[in-house]
Short mmCIF file of C-alpha atoms and ligand atoms in Angstrom, two decimals:
data_model
loop_
_atom_site.label_atom_id
_atom_site.label_comp_id
_atom_site.label_asym_id
_atom_site.label_seq_id
_atom_site.Cartn_x
_atom_site.Cartn_y
_atom_site.Cartn_z
CA MET A 138 -29.43 -15.63 3.63
CA SER A 139 -26.12 -17.44 3.37
CA ALA A 140 -23.77 -17.22 6.38
CA VAL A 141 -21.27 -15.57 4.06
CA ASP A 142 -22.42 -13.33 1.24
CA ALA A 143 -19.37 -12.89 -0.96
CA PRO A 144 -18.64 -9.53 -2.55
CA ARG A 145 -18.57 -9.15 -6.32
CA ALA A 146 -15.41 -10.03 -8.25
CA GLY A 147 -12.69 -7.46 -7.67
CA GLU A 148 -14.10 -6.18 -4.36
CA PRO A 149 -12.23 -6.83 -1.08
CA LEU A 150 -12.93 -10.29 0.33
CA LEU A 151 -10.23 -10.66 3.01
CA THR A 152 -8.73 -7.52 4.54
CA VAL A 153 -5.84 -7.75 6.98
CA SER A 154 -4.61 -4.59 8.72
CA GLY A 155 -1.88 -4.03 11.27
CA LEU A 156 -1.30 -7.77 11.75
CA SER A 157 1.47 -8.52 14.21
CA VAL A 158 2.16 -11.96 15.65
CA SER A 159 4.65 -13.09 18.29
CA TYR A 160 5.41 -16.62 19.38
CA GLY A 161 6.41 -17.43 22.92
CA PRO A 162 5.56 -15.35 26.01
CA SER A 163 2.89 -12.74 25.29
CA PRO A 164 3.72 -9.04 25.68
CA GLY A 165 3.68 -8.18 29.36
CA ALA A 166 4.58 -11.71 30.46
CA ARG A 167 8.04 -12.52 31.84
CA GLY A 168 10.50 -13.12 29.02
CA ARG A 169 10.15 -11.89 25.45
CA GLY A 170 8.24 -13.50 22.65
CA THR A 171 9.65 -13.67 19.15
CA ARG A 172 8.04 -11.24 16.72
CA VAL A 173 7.37 -13.05 13.45
CA LEU A 174 5.01 -10.52 11.81
CA SER A 175 4.99 -6.76 12.25
CA GLY A 176 2.09 -4.58 11.19
CA VAL A 177 1.23 -6.37 7.93
CA ASP A 178 -1.59 -5.06 5.72
CA LEU A 179 -2.96 -7.23 2.92
CA THR A 180 -6.15 -7.40 0.86
CA VAL A 181 -7.38 -10.35 -1.19
CA ARG A 182 -10.20 -9.45 -3.60
CA ALA A 183 -12.99 -11.77 -4.72
CA GLY A 184 -11.86 -13.95 -7.62
CA GLU A 185 -8.20 -12.90 -7.31
CA ILE A 186 -5.06 -15.05 -6.98
CA VAL A 187 -2.52 -13.50 -4.62
CA GLY A 188 0.97 -14.88 -4.05
CA ILE A 189 2.48 -14.45 -0.58
CA ILE A 190 6.21 -14.76 -1.09
CA GLY A 191 9.23 -14.92 1.19
CA GLU A 192 12.08 -17.10 2.36
CA THR A 193 12.00 -19.31 5.46
CA GLY A 194 11.38 -17.11 8.50
CA SER A 195 9.67 -14.35 6.54
CA GLY A 196 6.36 -14.96 8.32
CA LYS A 197 4.40 -15.98 5.22
CA THR A 198 2.95 -19.17 6.76
CA THR A 199 2.12 -17.31 9.98
CA LEU A 200 0.25 -14.69 7.94
CA ALA A 201 -1.76 -17.43 6.20
CA ARG A 202 -2.52 -19.21 9.47
CA ALA A 203 -3.51 -16.01 11.26
CA ALA A 204 -5.96 -15.27 8.45
CA VAL A 205 -7.83 -18.53 9.12
CA GLY A 206 -7.68 -18.28 12.91
CA LEU A 207 -4.97 -20.91 13.50
CA VAL A 208 -2.65 -18.28 15.03
CA ARG A 209 -3.72 -15.53 17.43
CA PRO A 210 -2.72 -12.00 16.39
CA GLU A 211 -1.45 -9.37 18.80
CA PRO A 212 -4.00 -6.78 19.96
CA GLY A 213 -4.67 -4.06 17.41
CA ALA A 214 -4.90 -6.29 14.34
CA ALA A 215 -8.02 -6.20 12.17
CA LEU A 216 -9.04 -9.14 9.96
CA ARG A 217 -12.28 -8.93 8.00
CA PHE A 218 -13.72 -11.52 5.63
CA ALA A 219 -16.81 -10.68 3.55
CA GLY A 220 -18.04 -8.28 6.21
CA HIS A 221 -17.24 -10.56 9.18
CA ASP A 222 -14.84 -9.39 11.87
CA LEU A 223 -12.62 -12.46 12.24
CA VAL A 224 -10.93 -11.16 15.38
CA ARG A 225 -14.07 -10.37 17.36
CA MET A 226 -16.46 -12.97 16.00
CA ARG A 227 -17.87 -15.13 18.82
CA GLY A 228 -20.69 -17.52 19.66
CA ALA A 229 -23.38 -18.31 17.08
CA GLU A 230 -21.85 -16.04 14.42
CA LEU A 231 -18.50 -17.81 14.72
CA ARG A 232 -20.09 -21.27 14.64
CA GLU A 233 -22.18 -20.38 11.58
CA PHE A 234 -19.15 -18.87 9.84
CA ARG A 235 -17.08 -22.01 10.48
CA ARG A 236 -19.93 -24.23 9.31
CA SER A 237 -20.11 -22.30 6.05
CA GLY A 238 -16.57 -23.33 5.08
CA ALA A 239 -16.31 -20.10 3.08
CA LEU A 240 -12.67 -19.64 4.11
CA GLN A 241 -10.52 -22.75 3.74
CA TYR A 242 -6.87 -23.53 4.42
CA MET A 243 -4.91 -26.23 2.62
CA PHE A 244 -1.99 -27.57 4.61
CA GLN A 245 1.45 -28.00 3.11
CA ASP A 246 1.89 -31.70 3.84
CA PRO A 247 -0.98 -33.94 2.64
CA LEU A 248 0.34 -36.97 4.51
CA ARG A 249 0.05 -35.19 7.85
CA SER A 250 -3.38 -33.72 7.14
CA GLN A 251 -5.04 -36.88 5.76
CA ASP A 252 -6.10 -39.69 8.10
CA PRO A 253 -4.40 -42.83 6.66
CA GLU A 254 -7.20 -45.04 8.02
CA LEU A 255 -9.96 -43.28 6.06
CA THR A 256 -10.91 -43.74 2.43
CA VAL A 257 -10.19 -40.86 0.07
CA ARG A 258 -13.94 -40.14 -0.16
CA ALA A 259 -14.19 -39.91 3.65
CA VAL A 260 -11.08 -37.69 3.84
CA VAL A 261 -12.60 -35.28 1.31
CA ALA A 262 -15.99 -35.30 3.09
CA GLU A 263 -14.45 -34.61 6.54
CA PRO A 264 -15.10 -30.82 6.59
CA LEU A 265 -18.79 -31.46 5.85
CA ALA A 266 -19.00 -34.13 8.56
CA ALA A 267 -17.28 -31.84 11.07
CA ALA A 268 -19.79 -29.10 10.26
CA ARG A 269 -22.69 -31.61 10.37
CA ARG A 270 -23.73 -30.65 6.87
CA GLY A 271 -25.95 -33.10 4.97
CA ASP A 272 -26.40 -36.81 5.57
CA ARG A 273 -23.85 -39.50 4.68
CA ARG A 274 -25.10 -39.86 1.08
CA GLU A 275 -25.12 -36.12 0.45
CA ARG A 276 -21.62 -35.78 1.83
CA ALA A 277 -20.35 -38.63 -0.35
CA ALA A 278 -21.93 -36.99 -3.41
CA ARG A 279 -20.28 -33.66 -2.59
CA ALA A 280 -16.94 -35.41 -2.04
CA ASP A 281 -17.23 -37.08 -5.46
CA GLU A 282 -18.04 -33.73 -7.04
CA ALA A 283 -14.92 -32.22 -5.43
CA LEU A 284 -12.76 -35.15 -6.59
CA ARG A 285 -13.96 -34.61 -10.15
CA LEU A 286 -13.12 -30.92 -9.87
CA VAL A 287 -9.48 -31.79 -9.21
CA GLY A 288 -9.34 -34.39 -11.97
CA LEU A 289 -9.64 -37.56 -9.85
CA ASP A 290 -12.14 -40.27 -10.74
CA PRO A 291 -14.34 -41.06 -7.69
CA ALA A 292 -14.96 -44.61 -8.93
CA ALA A 293 -11.24 -45.32 -9.25
CA HIS A 294 -9.92 -43.37 -6.24
CA GLY A 295 -12.79 -42.82 -3.78
CA GLU A 296 -12.45 -46.12 -1.88
CA ARG A 297 -8.66 -46.18 -1.75
CA THR A 298 -6.70 -44.87 1.23
CA PRO A 299 -4.37 -41.86 0.90
CA GLY A 300 -1.35 -44.15 1.23
CA GLU A 301 -2.31 -45.93 -1.99
CA LEU A 302 -2.05 -42.71 -4.03
CA SER A 303 0.94 -40.92 -5.55
CA GLY A 304 2.20 -37.63 -4.05
CA GLY A 305 0.51 -35.59 -6.76
CA GLN A 306 -2.80 -37.43 -6.28
CA ARG A 307 -2.63 -36.91 -2.51
CA GLN A 308 -2.12 -33.20 -3.05
CA ARG A 309 -5.21 -33.15 -5.27
CA VAL A 310 -7.14 -34.97 -2.52
CA SER A 311 -6.13 -32.14 -0.15
CA LEU A 312 -7.38 -29.66 -2.69
CA ALA A 313 -10.68 -31.55 -3.09
CA ARG A 314 -11.05 -31.58 0.71
CA ALA A 315 -10.60 -27.82 0.81
CA LEU A 316 -13.10 -27.34 -2.04
CA VAL A 317 -15.85 -29.60 -0.70
CA THR A 318 -17.42 -26.74 1.30
CA ARG A 319 -17.42 -24.54 -1.84
CA PRO A 320 -15.25 -21.84 -0.27
CA ARG A 321 -14.98 -18.22 -1.42
CA LEU A 322 -11.27 -18.06 -0.52
CA LEU A 323 -8.72 -20.85 -0.40
CA ILE A 324 -5.44 -20.17 1.40
CA THR A 325 -2.86 -22.73 0.41
CA ASP A 326 0.63 -23.17 1.87
CA GLU A 327 3.33 -24.25 -0.61
CA PRO A 328 0.82 -26.35 -2.61
CA ALA A 329 3.37 -27.56 -5.13
CA SER A 330 6.81 -27.26 -3.55
CA ALA A 331 7.12 -30.99 -2.70
CA LEU A 332 5.99 -32.16 -6.14
CA ASP A 333 7.90 -32.99 -9.31
CA ALA A 334 7.68 -30.57 -12.21
CA SER A 335 4.72 -32.19 -13.99
CA ASN A 336 2.61 -32.49 -10.82
CA ARG A 337 3.62 -28.96 -9.82
CA ASN A 338 2.30 -27.63 -13.12
CA LEU A 339 -0.83 -29.75 -12.75
CA VAL A 340 -1.68 -28.39 -9.27
CA LEU A 341 -0.91 -24.76 -10.16
CA GLY A 342 -2.92 -25.16 -13.38
CA LEU A 343 -5.82 -26.50 -11.32
CA LEU A 344 -5.80 -23.42 -9.12
CA ALA A 345 -6.01 -21.21 -12.21
CA ARG A 346 -8.87 -23.29 -13.62
CA LEU A 347 -10.79 -23.25 -10.32
CA ARG A 348 -10.52 -19.48 -10.19
CA ALA A 349 -11.79 -19.21 -13.76
CA GLU A 350 -14.63 -21.73 -13.36
CA LEU A 351 -15.75 -21.09 -9.77
CA GLY A 352 -14.66 -17.49 -9.20
CA LEU A 353 -12.59 -18.83 -6.30
CA ALA A 354 -10.14 -16.40 -4.69
CA VAL A 355 -6.80 -18.05 -3.84
CA ALA A 356 -3.91 -16.93 -1.64
CA VAL A 357 -0.83 -19.03 -2.45
CA VAL A 358 2.04 -19.08 0.05
CA SER A 359 5.34 -19.84 -1.66
CA HIS A 360 9.08 -19.32 -1.34
CA ASP A 361 9.41 -19.33 -5.13
CA LEU A 362 8.41 -16.12 -6.87
CA GLY A 363 9.05 -17.64 -10.31
CA SER A 364 6.47 -20.42 -9.75
CA LEU A 365 3.72 -17.80 -9.55
CA ALA A 366 4.51 -16.25 -12.93
CA GLY A 367 1.39 -16.54 -15.08
CA LEU A 368 -0.73 -17.67 -12.11
CA ALA A 369 -0.95 -14.85 -9.56
CA ASP A 370 -2.64 -11.53 -10.23
CA ARG A 371 -0.82 -9.90 -7.38
CA VAL A 372 2.21 -10.70 -5.24
CA ALA A 373 2.94 -9.64 -1.64
CA VAL A 374 6.60 -10.01 -0.62
CA LEU A 375 7.50 -10.51 3.05
CA TYR A 376 10.92 -10.17 4.61
CA ARG A 377 11.52 -10.97 8.29
CA GLY A 378 7.90 -10.34 9.19
CA ARG A 379 7.48 -7.10 7.22
CA LEU A 380 5.54 -6.58 4.02
CA VAL A 381 8.15 -4.98 1.78
CA GLU A 382 6.36 -4.95 -1.59
CA ASP A 383 2.81 -5.58 -2.82
CA GLY A 384 1.79 -5.12 -6.43
CA PRO A 385 0.62 -6.63 -9.71
CA ALA A 386 2.50 -9.92 -10.22
CA ALA A 387 3.88 -8.99 -13.65
CA GLU A 388 5.32 -5.74 -12.27
CA VAL A 389 6.86 -7.38 -9.20
CA LEU A 390 8.43 -10.04 -11.42
CA GLU A 391 9.65 -7.78 -14.21
CA ALA A 392 10.20 -4.43 -12.46
CA PRO A 393 10.42 -5.03 -8.70
CA ARG A 394 10.67 -1.92 -6.55
CA HIS A 395 12.25 -3.38 -3.41
CA PRO A 396 15.82 -4.71 -3.50
CA TYR A 397 14.76 -7.93 -1.78
CA ALA A 398 11.93 -8.56 -4.27
CA ALA A 399 14.46 -7.85 -7.02
CA LEU A 400 16.78 -10.48 -5.57
CA LEU A 401 13.94 -13.03 -5.53
CA ALA A 402 12.95 -12.17 -9.10
CA ALA A 403 16.55 -12.35 -10.32
CA SER A 404 17.02 -15.74 -8.64
CA ALA A 405 13.93 -17.23 -10.33
CA PRO A 406 14.74 -17.77 -14.01
CA ARG A 407 11.57 -17.74 -16.09
CA VAL A 408 10.71 -18.40 -19.69
CA GLY A 409 10.07 -15.07 -21.42
CA ALA A 410 11.68 -12.93 -18.70
CA THR A 411 12.82 -9.69 -20.26
CA GLY A 412 15.86 -8.78 -18.24
CA GLY A 413 16.02 -6.86 -14.97
CA PRO A 414 18.95 -6.77 -12.56
CA ARG A 415 21.15 -9.84 -12.10
CA PRO A 416 21.74 -11.29 -8.60
CA ALA A 417 25.34 -10.04 -8.63
CA GLN A 418 24.11 -6.46 -9.11
CA LEU A 419 21.91 -6.75 -6.02
CA ARG A 420 24.11 -8.42 -3.44
CA PRO A 421 26.40 -6.32 -1.21
CA ALA A 422 30.10 -6.75 -1.92
CA ALA A 423 30.63 -7.98 1.66
CA ASP A 424 28.26 -9.32 4.29
CA ARG A 425 27.43 -6.81 6.96
CA GLU A 426 26.96 -7.78 10.56
CA PRO A 427 23.28 -7.99 11.50
CA TRP A 428 22.34 -5.25 13.92
CA PRO A 429 19.81 -5.07 16.71
CA GLU A 430 16.11 -5.52 15.97
CA GLY A 431 14.33 -2.24 15.36
CA LEU A 432 17.44 -0.31 14.30
CA GLY A 433 17.43 0.66 10.63
CA CYS A 434 15.72 -0.99 7.68
CA VAL A 435 15.11 -4.69 8.23
CA PHE A 436 16.80 -5.52 4.92
CA ALA A 437 19.78 -3.16 5.33
CA PRO A 438 22.32 -5.85 6.37
CA ARG A 439 21.77 -7.57 3.00
CA CYS A 440 21.10 -4.51 0.88
CA ARG A 441 23.65 -3.25 -1.62
CA PHE A 442 21.92 0.12 -1.75
CA ALA A 443 21.72 0.83 2.00
CA GLY A 444 22.69 4.41 2.81
CA PRO A 445 23.30 6.03 6.20
CA ALA A 446 19.55 6.70 6.67
CA CYS A 447 18.78 3.02 6.08
CA GLU A 448 21.05 2.03 8.96
CA ARG A 449 19.45 4.56 11.34
CA GLU A 450 15.78 4.62 10.43
CA PRO A 451 13.39 1.71 10.03
CA GLU A 452 12.12 1.13 6.52
CA PRO A 453 9.12 3.33 5.71
CA ALA A 454 5.57 1.94 5.73
CA PRO A 455 4.68 0.45 2.33
CA ALA A 456 3.59 3.29 0.06
CA ALA A 457 2.65 3.68 -3.58
CA GLY A 458 4.79 5.89 -5.78
CA SER A 459 3.43 8.37 -8.28
CA ALA A 460 3.24 5.85 -11.14
CA PRO A 461 -0.26 5.40 -12.59
CA GLY A 462 -1.95 1.98 -12.71
CA PRO A 463 -3.00 -0.56 -10.09
CA ALA A 464 -1.74 0.00 -6.55
CA HIS A 465 1.86 -1.09 -6.11
CA THR A 466 3.41 -0.37 -2.72
CA VAL A 467 6.99 -0.67 -1.53
CA ALA A 468 8.73 -0.16 1.83
CA CYS A 469 12.10 1.34 0.83
CA HIS A 470 13.72 4.74 1.34
CA HIS A 471 15.38 4.54 -2.07
CA ALA A 472 12.85 2.68 -4.24
CA ALA A 473 13.50 4.91 -7.26
CA ASP A 474 17.23 5.58 -6.72
CA TRP A 475 18.47 2.00 -6.55
CA ARG A 476 16.77 1.05 -9.80
CA ALA A 477 18.30 4.05 -11.54
CA GLU A 478 21.69 3.02 -10.15
CA VAL A 479 21.35 -0.52 -11.52
CA ALA A 480 20.10 0.70 -14.90
CA ALA A 481 22.98 3.22 -15.28
S1 SF4 B 272 15.39 1.19 2.78
FE1 SF4 B 272 17.59 1.20 2.32
S2 SF4 B 272 18.37 -0.73 3.19
FE2 SF4 B 272 16.14 -0.90 3.08
S3 SF4 B 272 15.78 -1.90 1.15
FE3 SF4 B 272 15.66 0.30 0.74
S4 SF4 B 272 17.73 0.92 0.12
FE4 SF4 B 272 17.89 -1.13 1.06
#
């Protein structure tokens, strides 16, 4: 039996519940850590592309890193991947899971994650070498297969070094490196944000093709909601460490339910967009002073629709409304009212 038996398409593959992360001193130690994620729940289903969206400081990269074990969650979090308990896994089970390469993370900056002394083929084969999978020839063959998957010719590029490639080619090498273990889920952090428009489209198009051809599930971390239009099935929006909206991508883009998601959607012009509120309709007339952590809704200082309750009570836990269709949750006291106000 494989170390990781993936569920069927559409069934939960990665499930994150109650994920909180603090940096700095741990709770109970002298001094306070900085809370960067608070009680986040997220599910990625087999074969699905999920966008994780938010501005700098929203906690989106921390969420991605916690999911692959690069960041330690606070006690109480649950992370499960294809039946494996990622928080409690130890010993032989953990080693076998890591060897499988079923869950892969693609770093944001290819230059920092690729050894400049190695050939491209060796860079791509590194995860197999680290897991002691196959002999040198088998690893080289798998690396060449992965390079072809991302549209690079092994004969032309395999013996070059990363420094001899363009930025777009280096990003595709990073993608090939993540794919060489034939993962079930790829988590990728801003895969296209440093690229020009044509390479950006190429890389995002590749992710769509890999999902279609390999059934690969992908979680894409991005600050740009518009870039995920037509790519993501679902979008999860984070604001200052809280999940504020999670729903089908087309709905979040065209009919967002949280004022912050609406602001992101309105600020991301897209071909074929059919309207929705304009940024000026969503911004408060005057900036409010930020108030202490834990008092009121986290978005209230920037929210045009904040009422007295929003300044006293934390935002509610994300919840689905009564609308039929796929689950779409929002963490806002006035999810229905503010949209009616804008539409009036
Ligand atoms: S709960 Fe209130 S302050 Fe927070 S987003 Fe909704 S309307 Fe705005």
